[in-house]
Structures are given as C-alpha cells and as structure tokens.
Amino acid sequence: MAKLQLQHTMHGRDKSGEHGSIEFCPATLFCNKTVTIRERKMFDGRIELAGWRQCAAGHQRSIFAHQLYPNVLIKVLKPESRGEGGTRQSKRGLRFLNRFKRFGAYRTFQREVDEFLEQARKFSLADGVELPIPRIFGFAHTDYGLGLIVEKITKGNGELAPTLRELAFSGQLTARHLKMIDELFESFCRLHIVMMDVNPGNFVVTDRRGFEELVCVDGTGEKSFLRVFAFSRRANDAKLGRMRAKLLTKLAGILAHPAAVCREESVRAALAPYQRPADRRAQLIALSPQPGLLSRRA
C-alpha cells in the first residue's frame, strides 16, 4: 500500500520544537480504532468533511481536498444522487430493475475501481509505468456517505491541475493540448483502458513531471452489461475513437460560448469540423453587431 509523506503543520510542533511529519497510509482508513504512527494519531476510519474544501463537482459526485493531505482527494456522491440505503436515484420505470443491481448509487465507484485494478495488475513499481489515470488508495466512511480516496493530480507548484474545460473557457487551450488529446487516446488504446463517459472537465493538464501531459481523472470503467469493451480490444478502440470525437465536439461547443476566449486561431480552426450547427449559430449571434436580428432569423 502506497504511503505519502505529509508535513504535520496543523497540530503544531513536537516536543523538540520542530515540525513533525506523518505518514498517510490509506489502509488506516479501514481501521475502527485510532491508529498511531510514530506516536502521532491518525484517522480512525471516519472522516468529517466539514474541515475539507470542496474543490470540484460533477453531475453525481463532489470532490474534497485538505491541506494536510496534499496528494489525495475524496470523491463522494451528492445527496440527490443517493437514495435511501445507497440506492441509485433513477427514473420511475427503472427503479424496480435497479433494486436487483448490486452497488446501487455506487456503481460508478465500482466501475472506476475495476478499471484501475485491471490496469494496475499489469505493472509493478519496477516497471516505472505512469498510468494516464489517477491511483486509487481505498475507501473511507464520511458524513457524506462512502468516499473514494484517489490520487490528487496537481501542477508542479502543488495547485490542482486545470481541466480542459477551464483552459478552453479562459483562452489557454493550445494546439499542443489538442495534440495531447490524440496522444492520450492512443495510450488508452495501447493499454486497453475502457471509458464510460467523456467530458472536458474529466481531463486535466499537469506539468508535475517537468513536462505537460494529459491525465483522465474521471469517467473510466466498463458500463455495458455484457462487458463488450473490456473483452474486445477492437470494440474498445472503436469506442475510444468515438469518445475522442465527442470530446473535441464538446471543446468546440465551449469555444462557441459567448463567454469563452480563444487566443489561438489554429485551435479554433482545428475544432471547426467538430462544431455543431447550433454552436455555430450561437457564435454568430454573439459576434454579430445586431445579435437580436440574427437570433430571430435563426
């Protein structure tokens, strides 16, 4: 089990007057008793997220970070995504069928963990392989329900790595980032990584290893009932091709938004083939000196 060295600053100095250090081991999160490492207390298997900062949120999950644990994040389900007893909130016609499916609302956790295990089993630390997905350290019980503890992907300065969505809106998306998307999906094909969802907010750009690279922080796992994409590399490669096109289409839609900035015309030109008619119409309306007239014509 991996261990992360953390600086122990919240609880002050030790008896010698010097700052101490603690080892964070995800295995301690499963314990029901207080764990002492080097005479310092650790988690007892329950985490109150009131002292944690929500750093991101998706459609179903919220993500929390803590300054004492700079290398980990905790993913939890939003209250509206989890029914009584952890069941999945779904449409009325599907509620009866979902009663017989295991894991309930936590099926996304199960798929993500399965995919990480499948990739992690192929390599040891001696191989020196850096997977393009975050490591998973374990689970913890929180006041928001079960939490999934994952690796925090940061920039070289320790800040949370920006997503492609953030870069596209702020005008920082470059042609190099589009090339990195191609490289990432080529890596996914080579490693046979299965994806269940694609969204610009699920991909972050990090320079923590001294160069920029793209990491997929969410949306991995097998969603199909027959596990077609996990069993067939050819089927998965075809699906990844569609996923790549879908991601580029969503990025093109972001650039068409009136609030988005695009500083590189080469990026706009590269994404133009993926722009949907509705996105082009919205862009014309935003750039027109008489947007009301174009809007009525549309």
PDB file of C-alpha atoms in Angstrom:
ATOM      1  CA  MET A   1       0.000   0.000   0.000  1.00  0.00           C
ATOM      2  CA  ALA A   2       1.444   3.300  -1.042  1.00  0.00           C
ATOM      3  CA  LYS A   3       2.397   5.830   1.623  1.00  0.00           C
ATOM      4  CA  LEU A   4       2.510   9.569   1.211  1.00  0.00           C
ATOM      5  CA  GLN A   5       4.810  11.763   3.272  1.00  0.00           C
ATOM      6  CA  LEU A   6       2.916  14.786   4.622  1.00  0.00           C
ATOM      7  CA  GLN A   7       4.056  17.782   6.607  1.00  0.00           C
ATOM      8  CA  HIS A   8       2.376  17.863  10.016  1.00  0.00           C
ATOM      9  CA  THR A   9       1.558  21.558  10.421  1.00  0.00           C
ATOM     10  CA  MET A  10      -1.997  21.744  11.784  1.00  0.00           C
ATOM     11  CA  HIS A  11      -1.130  20.265  15.156  1.00  0.00           C
ATOM     12  CA  GLY A  12       1.918  22.431  15.801  1.00  0.00           C
ATOM     13  CA  ARG A  13       5.392  21.312  16.784  1.00  0.00           C
ATOM     14  CA  ASP A  14       6.529  18.202  18.578  1.00  0.00           C
ATOM     15  CA  LYS A  15       8.276  18.106  21.980  1.00  0.00           C
ATOM     16  CA  SER A  16      11.613  19.022  20.455  1.00  0.00           C
ATOM     17  CA  GLY A  17      10.116  22.187  18.973  1.00  0.00           C
ATOM     18  CA  GLU A  18      10.491  21.010  15.380  1.00  0.00           C
ATOM     19  CA  HIS A  19       7.766  20.301  12.915  1.00  0.00           C
ATOM     20  CA  GLY A  20       6.995  16.608  12.759  1.00  0.00           C
ATOM     21  CA  SER A  21       5.953  14.525   9.788  1.00  0.00           C
ATOM     22  CA  ILE A  22       3.310  11.877   9.435  1.00  0.00           C
ATOM     23  CA  GLU A  23       2.831   9.031   7.012  1.00  0.00           C
ATOM     24  CA  PHE A  24      -0.546   8.804   5.330  1.00  0.00           C
ATOM     25  CA  CYS A  25      -1.396   5.190   4.583  1.00  0.00           C
ATOM     26  CA  PRO A  26      -4.813   4.616   3.008  1.00  0.00           C
ATOM     27  CA  ALA A  27      -5.014   1.253   4.775  1.00  0.00           C
ATOM     28  CA  THR A  28      -5.502   3.087   8.080  1.00  0.00           C
ATOM     29  CA  LEU A  29      -8.821   4.382   6.804  1.00  0.00           C
ATOM     30  CA  PHE A  30     -10.368   0.945   7.239  1.00  0.00           C
ATOM     31  CA  CYS A  31      -9.496   0.718  10.922  1.00  0.00           C
ATOM     32  CA  ASN A  32     -12.112   1.154  13.625  1.00  0.00           C
ATOM     33  CA  LYS A  33      -9.546   2.264  16.182  1.00  0.00           C
ATOM     34  CA  THR A  34      -7.279   5.254  16.272  1.00  0.00           C
ATOM     35  CA  VAL A  35      -4.018   4.386  14.547  1.00  0.00           C
ATOM     36  CA  THR A  36      -0.768   5.786  15.936  1.00  0.00           C
ATOM     37  CA  ILE A  37       2.206   6.170  13.626  1.00  0.00           C
ATOM     38  CA  ARG A  38       5.399   7.465  15.192  1.00  0.00           C
ATOM     39  CA  GLU A  39       3.373   8.462  18.251  1.00  0.00           C
ATOM     40  CA  ARG A  40       1.000  10.653  16.248  1.00  0.00           C
ATOM     41  CA  LYS A  41      -2.709   9.971  15.863  1.00  0.00           C
ATOM     42  CA  MET A  42      -4.254   9.270  12.500  1.00  0.00           C
ATOM     43  CA  PHE A  43      -7.710   8.617  11.036  1.00  0.00           C
ATOM     44  CA  ASP A  44      -9.992   6.119  12.762  1.00  0.00           C
ATOM     45  CA  GLY A  45     -11.787   5.159   9.571  1.00  0.00           C
ATOM     46  CA  ARG A  46     -14.312   8.012   9.678  1.00  0.00           C
ATOM     47  CA  ILE A  47     -13.784  11.428   8.099  1.00  0.00           C
ATOM     48  CA  GLU A  48     -15.798  14.548   8.808  1.00  0.00           C
ATOM     49  CA  LEU A  49     -15.683  16.568   5.590  1.00  0.00           C
ATOM     50  CA  ALA A  50     -16.635  19.810   7.331  1.00  0.00           C
ATOM     51  CA  GLY A  51     -12.923  20.567   7.598  1.00  0.00           C
ATOM     52  CA  TRP A  52     -12.280  19.712   3.961  1.00  0.00           C
ATOM     53  CA  ARG A  53     -12.624  22.054   0.967  1.00  0.00           C
ATOM     54  CA  GLN A  54     -14.836  21.141  -1.968  1.00  0.00           C
ATOM     55  CA  CYS A  55     -12.526  21.677  -4.915  1.00  0.00           C
ATOM     56  CA  ALA A  56     -14.644  20.262  -7.732  1.00  0.00           C
ATOM     57  CA  ALA A  57     -18.042  18.789  -8.514  1.00  0.00           C
ATOM     58  CA  GLY A  58     -19.578  16.736 -11.271  1.00  0.00           C
ATOM     59  CA  HIS A  59     -23.061  15.633 -12.216  1.00  0.00           C
ATOM     60  CA  GLN A  60     -23.238  12.987  -9.482  1.00  0.00           C
ATOM     61  CA  ARG A  61     -20.211  13.496  -7.253  1.00  0.00           C
ATOM     62  CA  SER A  62     -18.452  16.129  -5.162  1.00  0.00           C
ATOM     63  CA  ILE A  63     -14.695  16.144  -4.639  1.00  0.00           C
ATOM     64  CA  PHE A  64     -12.944  17.319  -1.468  1.00  0.00           C
ATOM     65  CA  ALA A  65      -9.336  18.239  -0.668  1.00  0.00           C
ATOM     66  CA  HIS A  66      -7.436  19.011   2.540  1.00  0.00           C
ATOM     67  CA  GLN A  67      -4.230  20.976   3.029  1.00  0.00           C
ATOM     68  CA  LEU A  68      -2.811  18.315   5.369  1.00  0.00           C
ATOM     69  CA  TYR A  69      -3.142  15.648   2.676  1.00  0.00           C
ATOM     70  CA  PRO A  70      -1.890  17.376  -0.493  1.00  0.00           C
ATOM     71  CA  ASN A  71      -1.705  14.214  -2.586  1.00  0.00           C
ATOM     72  CA  VAL A  72      -5.221  12.828  -2.114  1.00  0.00           C
ATOM     73  CA  LEU A  73      -8.826  13.711  -2.904  1.00  0.00           C
ATOM     74  CA  ILE A  74     -12.051  12.187  -1.603  1.00  0.00           C
ATOM     75  CA  LYS A  75     -14.923  11.610  -4.016  1.00  0.00           C
ATOM     76  CA  VAL A  76     -18.423  11.346  -2.523  1.00  0.00           C
ATOM     77  CA  LEU A  77     -21.884  11.124  -4.041  1.00  0.00           C
ATOM     78  CA  LYS A  78     -24.093  14.171  -3.941  1.00  0.00           C
ATOM     79  CA  PRO A  79     -27.121  13.724  -1.652  1.00  0.00           C
ATOM     80  CA  GLU A  80     -29.506  13.984  -4.607  1.00  0.00           C
ATOM     81  CA  SER A  81     -27.678  11.117  -6.367  1.00  0.00           C
ATOM     82  CA  ARG A  82     -28.053   8.660  -3.495  1.00  0.00           C
ATOM     83  CA  GLY A  83     -31.368   7.291  -2.279  1.00  0.00           C
ATOM     84  CA  GLU A  84     -32.212   5.521   0.945  1.00  0.00           C
ATOM     85  CA  GLY A  85     -29.731   2.768   1.739  1.00  0.00           C
ATOM     86  CA  GLY A  86     -27.385   3.946  -1.017  1.00  0.00           C
ATOM     87  CA  THR A  87     -29.790   3.082  -3.830  1.00  0.00           C
ATOM     88  CA  ARG A  88     -29.484   4.788  -7.167  1.00  0.00           C
ATOM     89  CA  GLN A  89     -31.846   7.643  -7.930  1.00  0.00           C
ATOM     90  CA  SER A  90     -33.397   6.833 -11.294  1.00  0.00           C
ATOM     91  CA  LYS A  91     -36.496   7.241 -13.395  1.00  0.00           C
ATOM     92  CA  ARG A  92     -39.640   5.581 -12.091  1.00  0.00           C
ATOM     93  CA  GLY A  93     -39.647   2.910 -14.778  1.00  0.00           C
ATOM     94  CA  LEU A  94     -36.123   1.788 -13.855  1.00  0.00           C
ATOM     95  CA  ARG A  95     -36.448   1.834 -10.077  1.00  0.00           C
ATOM     96  CA  PHE A  96     -37.773  -1.734  -9.903  1.00  0.00           C
ATOM     97  CA  LEU A  97     -34.897  -3.109 -12.026  1.00  0.00           C
ATOM     98  CA  ASN A  98     -32.264  -1.143 -10.106  1.00  0.00           C
ATOM     99  CA  ARG A  99     -33.386  -2.820  -6.873  1.00  0.00           C
ATOM    100  CA  PHE A 100     -31.791  -6.053  -8.115  1.00  0.00           C
ATOM    101  CA  LYS A 101     -28.475  -4.492  -9.176  1.00  0.00           C
ATOM    102  CA  ARG A 102     -25.581  -4.521  -6.761  1.00  0.00           C
ATOM    103  CA  PHE A 103     -23.714  -1.430  -5.549  1.00  0.00           C
ATOM    104  CA  GLY A 104     -26.688   0.882  -6.083  1.00  0.00           C
ATOM    105  CA  ALA A 105     -25.615   4.505  -6.495  1.00  0.00           C
ATOM    106  CA  TYR A 106     -22.001   3.454  -6.011  1.00  0.00           C
ATOM    107  CA  ARG A 107     -21.823   1.615  -9.313  1.00  0.00           C
ATOM    108  CA  THR A 108     -19.637   4.398 -10.713  1.00  0.00           C
ATOM    109  CA  PHE A 109     -17.160   3.750  -7.883  1.00  0.00           C
ATOM    110  CA  GLN A 110     -17.192   0.031  -8.663  1.00  0.00           C
ATOM    111  CA  ARG A 111     -16.509   0.624 -12.377  1.00  0.00           C
ATOM    112  CA  GLU A 112     -13.703   3.078 -11.657  1.00  0.00           C
ATOM    113  CA  VAL A 113     -12.055   0.714  -9.156  1.00  0.00           C
ATOM    114  CA  ASP A 114     -12.385  -2.252 -11.535  1.00  0.00           C
ATOM    115  CA  GLU A 115     -10.648  -0.337 -14.317  1.00  0.00           C
ATOM    116  CA  PHE A 116      -7.839   0.810 -12.020  1.00  0.00           C
ATOM    117  CA  LEU A 117      -7.285  -2.752 -10.775  1.00  0.00           C
ATOM    118  CA  GLU A 118      -7.205  -4.063 -14.329  1.00  0.00           C
ATOM    119  CA  GLN A 119      -4.524  -1.540 -15.294  1.00  0.00           C
ATOM    120  CA  ALA A 120      -2.535  -1.745 -12.037  1.00  0.00           C
ATOM    121  CA  ARG A 121      -2.236  -5.546 -12.208  1.00  0.00           C
ATOM    122  CA  LYS A 122      -0.223  -5.279 -15.430  1.00  0.00           C
ATOM    123  CA  PHE A 123       2.667  -3.345 -13.945  1.00  0.00           C
ATOM    124  CA  SER A 124       4.839  -3.240 -10.834  1.00  0.00           C
ATOM    125  CA  LEU A 125       6.716  -0.266  -9.411  1.00  0.00           C
ATOM    126  CA  ALA A 126       9.875  -1.616 -11.041  1.00  0.00           C
ATOM    127  CA  ASP A 127       8.315  -1.140 -14.491  1.00  0.00           C
ATOM    128  CA  GLY A 128       8.219   2.632 -13.984  1.00  0.00           C
ATOM    129  CA  VAL A 129       4.967   2.971 -15.943  1.00  0.00           C
ATOM    130  CA  GLU A 130       2.887   6.103 -15.290  1.00  0.00           C
ATOM    131  CA  LEU A 131      -0.756   5.341 -15.986  1.00  0.00           C
ATOM    132  CA  PRO A 132      -2.796   8.206 -17.520  1.00  0.00           C
ATOM    133  CA  ILE A 133      -5.380   7.771 -14.739  1.00  0.00           C
ATOM    134  CA  PRO A 134      -5.149   8.564 -11.001  1.00  0.00           C
ATOM    135  CA  ARG A 135      -4.211   5.917  -8.476  1.00  0.00           C
ATOM    136  CA  ILE A 136      -6.905   4.692  -6.094  1.00  0.00           C
ATOM    137  CA  PHE A 137      -5.903   4.339  -2.440  1.00  0.00           C
ATOM    138  CA  GLY A 138      -9.086   2.984  -0.842  1.00  0.00           C
ATOM    139  CA  PHE A 139     -12.377   3.927   0.775  1.00  0.00           C
ATOM    140  CA  ALA A 140     -13.428   5.849   3.871  1.00  0.00           C
ATOM    141  CA  HIS A 141     -16.708   6.421   5.670  1.00  0.00           C
ATOM    142  CA  THR A 142     -17.620  10.114   5.702  1.00  0.00           C
ATOM    143  CA  ASP A 143     -20.556  12.194   6.848  1.00  0.00           C
ATOM    144  CA  TYR A 144     -21.487  12.348   3.132  1.00  0.00           C
ATOM    145  CA  GLY A 145     -21.519   8.555   2.827  1.00  0.00           C
ATOM    146  CA  LEU A 146     -18.855   6.272   1.413  1.00  0.00           C
ATOM    147  CA  GLY A 147     -15.885   8.150  -0.026  1.00  0.00           C
ATOM    148  CA  LEU A 148     -13.407   7.008  -2.666  1.00  0.00           C
ATOM    149  CA  ILE A 149      -9.827   8.129  -1.937  1.00  0.00           C
ATOM    150  CA  VAL A 150      -7.889   8.904  -5.110  1.00  0.00           C
ATOM    151  CA  GLU A 151      -4.633  10.498  -6.156  1.00  0.00           C
ATOM    152  CA  LYS A 152      -4.745  14.270  -6.493  1.00  0.00           C
ATOM    153  CA  ILE A 153      -3.329  15.355  -9.853  1.00  0.00           C
ATOM    154  CA  THR A 154      -1.586  18.694  -9.380  1.00  0.00           C
ATOM    155  CA  LYS A 155       0.661  21.080 -11.257  1.00  0.00           C
ATOM    156  CA  GLY A 156       4.342  21.304 -10.435  1.00  0.00           C
ATOM    157  CA  ASN A 157       3.635  24.014  -7.834  1.00  0.00           C
ATOM    158  CA  GLY A 158       1.144  21.800  -5.976  1.00  0.00           C
ATOM    159  CA  GLU A 159      -2.016  23.530  -7.191  1.00  0.00           C
ATOM    160  CA  LEU A 160      -4.876  21.460  -8.586  1.00  0.00           C
ATOM    161  CA  ALA A 161      -4.264  20.784 -12.284  1.00  0.00           C
ATOM    162  CA  PRO A 162      -6.634  22.712 -14.599  1.00  0.00           C
ATOM    163  CA  THR A 163      -9.200  20.869 -16.691  1.00  0.00           C
ATOM    164  CA  LEU A 164      -9.568  21.127 -20.452  1.00  0.00           C
ATOM    165  CA  ARG A 165     -12.888  22.850 -19.826  1.00  0.00           C
ATOM    166  CA  GLU A 166     -11.206  25.550 -17.737  1.00  0.00           C
ATOM    167  CA  LEU A 167      -8.432  26.025 -20.288  1.00  0.00           C
ATOM    168  CA  ALA A 168     -10.931  26.312 -23.153  1.00  0.00           C
ATOM    169  CA  PHE A 169     -13.048  28.934 -21.382  1.00  0.00           C
ATOM    170  CA  SER A 170     -10.056  31.021 -20.302  1.00  0.00           C
ATOM    171  CA  GLY A 171      -8.345  31.097 -23.680  1.00  0.00           C
ATOM    172  CA  GLN A 172      -5.410  28.922 -22.558  1.00  0.00           C
ATOM    173  CA  LEU A 173      -6.245  25.955 -24.785  1.00  0.00           C
ATOM    174  CA  THR A 174      -3.440  25.493 -27.316  1.00  0.00           C
ATOM    175  CA  ALA A 175      -2.684  23.344 -30.327  1.00  0.00           C
ATOM    176  CA  ARG A 176      -0.303  21.391 -28.100  1.00  0.00           C
ATOM    177  CA  HIS A 177      -3.246  20.442 -25.847  1.00  0.00           C
ATOM    178  CA  LEU A 178      -5.133  19.095 -28.865  1.00  0.00           C
ATOM    179  CA  LYS A 179      -2.080  17.014 -29.738  1.00  0.00           C
ATOM    180  CA  MET A 180      -2.020  15.742 -26.138  1.00  0.00           C
ATOM    181  CA  ILE A 181      -5.616  14.557 -26.557  1.00  0.00           C
ATOM    182  CA  ASP A 182      -4.522  12.420 -29.516  1.00  0.00           C
ATOM    183  CA  GLU A 183      -1.587  11.060 -27.504  1.00  0.00           C
ATOM    184  CA  LEU A 184      -3.814  10.221 -24.533  1.00  0.00           C
ATOM    185  CA  PHE A 185      -6.336   8.294 -26.604  1.00  0.00           C
ATOM    186  CA  GLU A 186      -3.502   6.450 -28.345  1.00  0.00           C
ATOM    187  CA  SER A 187      -2.278   5.500 -24.867  1.00  0.00           C
ATOM    188  CA  PHE A 188      -5.787   4.362 -23.909  1.00  0.00           C
ATOM    189  CA  CYS A 189      -5.888   2.124 -26.986  1.00  0.00           C
ATOM    190  CA  ARG A 190      -2.440   0.677 -26.262  1.00  0.00           C
ATOM    191  CA  LEU A 191      -3.263  -0.025 -22.598  1.00  0.00           C
ATOM    192  CA  HIS A 192      -6.845  -1.117 -23.360  1.00  0.00           C
ATOM    193  CA  ILE A 193      -8.411   1.384 -20.951  1.00  0.00           C
ATOM    194  CA  VAL A 194     -12.213   1.407 -21.054  1.00  0.00           C
ATOM    195  CA  MET A 195     -14.150   4.666 -20.739  1.00  0.00           C
ATOM    196  CA  MET A 196     -17.789   5.087 -19.748  1.00  0.00           C
ATOM    197  CA  ASP A 197     -18.050   8.873 -20.089  1.00  0.00           C
ATOM    198  CA  VAL A 198     -16.165  11.716 -21.724  1.00  0.00           C
ATOM    199  CA  ASN A 199     -16.283  15.339 -20.639  1.00  0.00           C
ATOM    200  CA  PRO A 200     -13.760  18.224 -20.867  1.00  0.00           C
ATOM    201  CA  GLY A 201     -13.975  18.503 -17.079  1.00  0.00           C
ATOM    202  CA  ASN A 202     -12.667  14.925 -16.709  1.00  0.00           C
ATOM    203  CA  PHE A 203      -9.260  15.676 -18.250  1.00  0.00           C
ATOM    204  CA  VAL A 204      -6.549  17.742 -16.550  1.00  0.00           C
ATOM    205  CA  VAL A 205      -3.208  19.110 -17.766  1.00  0.00           C
ATOM    206  CA  THR A 206      -0.303  18.621 -15.370  1.00  0.00           C
ATOM    207  CA  ASP A 207       3.397  19.515 -15.516  1.00  0.00           C
ATOM    208  CA  ARG A 208       4.348  17.768 -12.276  1.00  0.00           C
ATOM    209  CA  ARG A 209       6.943  15.597 -14.059  1.00  0.00           C
ATOM    210  CA  GLY A 210       8.602  18.583 -15.720  1.00  0.00           C
ATOM    211  CA  PHE A 211       6.552  18.481 -18.941  1.00  0.00           C
ATOM    212  CA  GLU A 212       2.894  18.911 -19.792  1.00  0.00           C
ATOM    213  CA  GLU A 213       0.770  15.798 -20.052  1.00  0.00           C
ATOM    214  CA  LEU A 214      -2.917  14.969 -20.037  1.00  0.00           C
ATOM    215  CA  VAL A 215      -4.499  12.770 -17.359  1.00  0.00           C
ATOM    216  CA  CYS A 216      -8.056  11.419 -17.301  1.00  0.00           C
ATOM    217  CA  VAL A 217      -9.279  11.870 -13.720  1.00  0.00           C
ATOM    218  CA  ASP A 218     -12.820  10.525 -14.115  1.00  0.00           C
ATOM    219  CA  GLY A 219     -15.117   8.602 -16.457  1.00  0.00           C
ATOM    220  CA  THR A 220     -13.208   5.306 -16.773  1.00  0.00           C
ATOM    221  CA  GLY A 221     -14.748   1.857 -16.411  1.00  0.00           C
ATOM    222  CA  GLU A 222     -16.945  -0.666 -18.208  1.00  0.00           C
ATOM    223  CA  LYS A 223     -20.590   0.355 -18.374  1.00  0.00           C
ATOM    224  CA  SER A 224     -22.044  -2.191 -20.789  1.00  0.00           C
ATOM    225  CA  PHE A 225     -23.849  -5.166 -19.269  1.00  0.00           C
ATOM    226  CA  LEU A 226     -22.015  -7.729 -21.423  1.00  0.00           C
ATOM    227  CA  ARG A 227     -18.599  -6.085 -20.794  1.00  0.00           C
ATOM    228  CA  VAL A 228     -18.017  -5.973 -24.535  1.00  0.00           C
ATOM    229  CA  PHE A 229     -15.358  -3.271 -24.396  1.00  0.00           C
ATOM    230  CA  ALA A 230     -13.425  -4.933 -21.580  1.00  0.00           C
ATOM    231  CA  PHE A 231     -13.252  -8.211 -23.513  1.00  0.00           C
ATOM    232  CA  SER A 232     -12.722  -6.891 -27.047  1.00  0.00           C
ATOM    233  CA  ARG A 233      -9.801  -4.585 -27.795  1.00  0.00           C
ATOM    234  CA  ARG A 234     -11.169  -3.920 -31.292  1.00  0.00           C
ATOM    235  CA  ALA A 235     -14.567  -2.835 -29.968  1.00  0.00           C
ATOM    236  CA  ASN A 236     -12.905  -0.665 -27.333  1.00  0.00           C
ATOM    237  CA  ASP A 237     -10.627   1.012 -29.893  1.00  0.00           C
ATOM    238  CA  ALA A 238     -13.687   1.912 -31.982  1.00  0.00           C
ATOM    239  CA  LYS A 239     -15.439   3.300 -28.928  1.00  0.00           C
ATOM    240  CA  LEU A 240     -12.385   5.351 -27.950  1.00  0.00           C
ATOM    241  CA  GLY A 241     -12.407   6.867 -31.427  1.00  0.00           C
ATOM    242  CA  ARG A 242     -15.993   7.976 -30.872  1.00  0.00           C
ATOM    243  CA  MET A 243     -15.100   9.250 -27.401  1.00  0.00           C
ATOM    244  CA  ARG A 244     -12.266  11.355 -28.802  1.00  0.00           C
ATOM    245  CA  ALA A 245     -14.573  12.893 -31.408  1.00  0.00           C
ATOM    246  CA  LYS A 246     -17.164  13.581 -28.700  1.00  0.00           C
ATOM    247  CA  LEU A 247     -14.563  15.321 -26.530  1.00  0.00           C
ATOM    248  CA  LEU A 248     -13.437  17.538 -29.414  1.00  0.00           C
ATOM    249  CA  THR A 249     -17.078  18.338 -30.205  1.00  0.00           C
ATOM    250  CA  LYS A 250     -17.639  19.471 -26.620  1.00  0.00           C
ATOM    251  CA  LEU A 251     -14.494  21.609 -26.699  1.00  0.00           C
ATOM    252  CA  ALA A 252     -15.699  23.213 -29.936  1.00  0.00           C
ATOM    253  CA  GLY A 253     -19.015  23.944 -28.221  1.00  0.00           C
ATOM    254  CA  ILE A 254     -17.204  25.654 -25.346  1.00  0.00           C
ATOM    255  CA  LEU A 255     -15.269  27.908 -27.740  1.00  0.00           C
ATOM    256  CA  ALA A 256     -18.585  28.886 -29.364  1.00  0.00           C
ATOM    257  CA  HIS A 257     -19.864  30.119 -25.991  1.00  0.00           C
ATOM    258  CA  PRO A 258     -20.014  33.963 -25.795  1.00  0.00           C
ATOM    259  CA  ALA A 259     -18.043  33.938 -22.519  1.00  0.00           C
ATOM    260  CA  ALA A 260     -15.210  31.782 -23.873  1.00  0.00           C
ATOM    261  CA  VAL A 261     -11.892  33.220 -25.048  1.00  0.00           C
ATOM    262  CA  CYS A 262      -9.799  31.769 -27.874  1.00  0.00           C
ATOM    263  CA  ARG A 263      -6.331  33.251 -28.277  1.00  0.00           C
ATOM    264  CA  GLU A 264      -5.069  30.748 -30.862  1.00  0.00           C
ATOM    265  CA  GLU A 265      -6.831  30.738 -34.213  1.00  0.00           C
ATOM    266  CA  SER A 266      -5.178  27.415 -35.007  1.00  0.00           C
ATOM    267  CA  VAL A 267      -7.207  25.861 -32.164  1.00  0.00           C
ATOM    268  CA  ARG A 268     -10.460  27.280 -33.488  1.00  0.00           C
ATOM    269  CA  ALA A 269      -9.608  26.075 -36.992  1.00  0.00           C
ATOM    270  CA  ALA A 270      -8.736  22.572 -35.752  1.00  0.00           C
ATOM    271  CA  LEU A 271     -12.023  22.303 -33.848  1.00  0.00           C
ATOM    272  CA  ALA A 272     -14.197  23.859 -36.570  1.00  0.00           C
ATOM    273  CA  PRO A 273     -15.057  20.461 -38.169  1.00  0.00           C
ATOM    274  CA  TYR A 274     -16.408  19.310 -34.795  1.00  0.00           C
ATOM    275  CA  GLN A 275     -18.595  22.355 -34.224  1.00  0.00           C
ATOM    276  CA  ARG A 276     -22.309  21.577 -34.300  1.00  0.00           C
ATOM    277  CA  PRO A 277     -24.736  23.805 -36.255  1.00  0.00           C
ATOM    278  CA  ALA A 278     -26.307  25.061 -33.028  1.00  0.00           C
ATOM    279  CA  ASP A 279     -22.850  26.060 -31.745  1.00  0.00           C
ATOM    280  CA  ARG A 280     -22.063  27.926 -34.970  1.00  0.00           C
ATOM    281  CA  ARG A 281     -25.373  29.766 -34.745  1.00  0.00           C
ATOM    282  CA  ALA A 282     -24.685  30.785 -31.149  1.00  0.00           C
ATOM    283  CA  GLN A 283     -21.231  32.021 -32.131  1.00  0.00           C
ATOM    284  CA  LEU A 284     -22.595  34.112 -34.997  1.00  0.00           C
ATOM    285  CA  ILE A 285     -25.207  35.647 -32.712  1.00  0.00           C
ATOM    286  CA  ALA A 286     -22.549  36.536 -30.140  1.00  0.00           C
ATOM    287  CA  LEU A 287     -20.234  38.152 -32.743  1.00  0.00           C
ATOM    288  CA  SER A 288     -22.914  39.958 -34.725  1.00  0.00           C
ATOM    289  CA  PRO A 289     -23.324  43.748 -34.256  1.00  0.00           C
ATOM    290  CA  GLN A 290     -27.093  43.078 -34.370  1.00  0.00           C
ATOM    291  CA  PRO A 291     -27.454  39.820 -32.377  1.00  0.00           C
ATOM    292  CA  GLY A 292     -31.212  40.240 -31.982  1.00  0.00           C
ATOM    293  CA  LEU A 293     -31.761  40.209 -35.745  1.00  0.00           C
ATOM    294  CA  LEU A 294     -29.685  37.061 -36.246  1.00  0.00           C
ATOM    295  CA  SER A 295     -31.422  35.404 -33.359  1.00  0.00           C
ATOM    296  CA  ARG A 296     -34.840  35.979 -34.933  1.00  0.00           C
ATOM    297  CA  ARG A 297     -33.628  34.674 -38.291  1.00  0.00           C
ATOM    298  CA  ALA A 298     -32.204  31.564 -36.649  1.00  0.00           C
TER     299      ALA A 298
END
